[in-house]
């Protein structure tokens, strides 16, 4: 690297230190007040900030600005405007006003709104989110000033993923502060949730990627036989990183550092061609913005290296899919992590109270959490023996599980298990201190030292939805708890009883065993934990009366917003499966079947040629192969016709739940039935006539 990391870090961000340097003292102070304590923004302040922001951006070559927002597609959107304003003499000036900074009005009619806004009343507004810093993006379009914004309708309903997240953060902060006041922490005025999202992805050769319509149109392979080698040797996980991938990672890190993103960890993942990147955690809304930027930047940088970055949850059948681990904790404005148990958690009553609240929240709303991690791609991972199962449970680890059992059994926890020293049997190795708890890789919701790790999210998803749910359900549990303590006469007794009662009532959500085991399915059923296998099964819970009441109570979503999200989800599911079905139909009709016909002709020609040349020669190999291939070809054609018919039937269903269910039950099955004979044929047919790159080509030739 030519320049020092410390110098490039945050170079393209209009961050606190740039603002301090460029804004008049008064303006800076007023803006920081809004950012830190949520006070209303003065329009005069906005004007001064806009001007400073523009000057800074133009000095760095920016010609355009854009309000950067996160509509319900789950990705980001932008509409660029240049800074030019005409002046006399046919000249232009570069201008940018406070009004333009604060409010934008993209024509919003083509974003999913789930009925919140009919297309004839297309007004949608973007509003500056000053808590997330503006930044510059440099690409083929030049340099653009990107202003993070929230996106809402004319009537104020959230049309995006960010607004509800910001609302949930406020709700959570209020409830946590209430509890902390009761514990005597008068100095704490706000609490934020910290989030670190680990991102898994695949990198494959772009030339080969472009030859596969399924990857191009759907992000995953819809056909493909397993190569002789998959991930069984476990030699890719944490393996040495190939040069081409390393050079991608290097450039990715530099791009991210410029954007002020704390890119920290990178390694190879379990499947061949699979990798992971994790930044250092930050406040949830910033972590959410940053995760979007990471995904976007990965795609762009991959292209520059002749690679394609796959963010789909299951690009390849038969090897691991990709997830996103959402590490979450609660941090006070005085810098304390409330999920830090200390060395002796049994004595840390405040921690145990927060822990109880989280157990209650996750147990009462396991279905909502499952829903928050749902997308069509993730259906292939959850419950498919690799990622966490679709059943939500909490892993506490030995130490906390032991404290909780003491509480349940005797009403009092008297000791905490300690980790001790790690003995390797080699005297020259340092004596390491062991953690009190081992790790568990199969739990969907695991306590990992001083944070919870929600591991169910899919790799392509925005983390905003899951954190919105997590924040709100924890706020709800804390609010019930605060109600009780505030009216109690004896604080100590009340907290003690509350902890014991809550952990006892919700102990069924704790599971420290193997989440992949078959027995867990039975056990979870016996415990009454929901097992929502697919996205379509999970959607209805967001419009449950009690759920609506909860979200309304905390001002996170109103009933219309929730109903619209249910509708959008059904629609998104149906559309995704429909595109997959159409892609399969296209590939089978135009690629596989013609290739197989060519191959059968080659075989038939060969049989005839052999017979003509040497009538008594044995041509049974060709004959048998021809028979086998022809039978599979017939099967392929039947399955293709069936898929066409089922897709046509699906389109006749009423849009929404009914249609999504038909796609899930009928079309998905018809797709599997078409894939099967084609994959069998791939193992029989001459590679030279096979029309697309195989799994072996895609996964191992990077
Ligand atoms: P692992 O793969 O072992 O789970 P990583 O180091 O890959 O761990 O990722 C852990 C993630 O958790 C990182 O993004 C890290 O910044 C984040 N993290 C660490 N501590 C906290 C915390 N207190 N709150 C939220 N996130 C955290
Ligand atoms: Mg992890």
XYZ file of C-alpha atoms and ligand atoms in Angstrom, residues 198 276 325 327 439 441 448 451 453 455, ligand 2:
11
model
C -20.098 -11.118 9.768
C -16.039 -14.170 5.045
C -24.061 -13.421 11.868
C -23.557 -9.786 16.870
C -18.364 -22.207 21.612
C -21.658 -23.310 16.185
C -20.710 -15.261 23.042
C -22.950 -10.154 23.196
C -24.936 -13.610 18.107
C -26.901 -16.395 13.271
Mg -19.527 -15.617 14.400
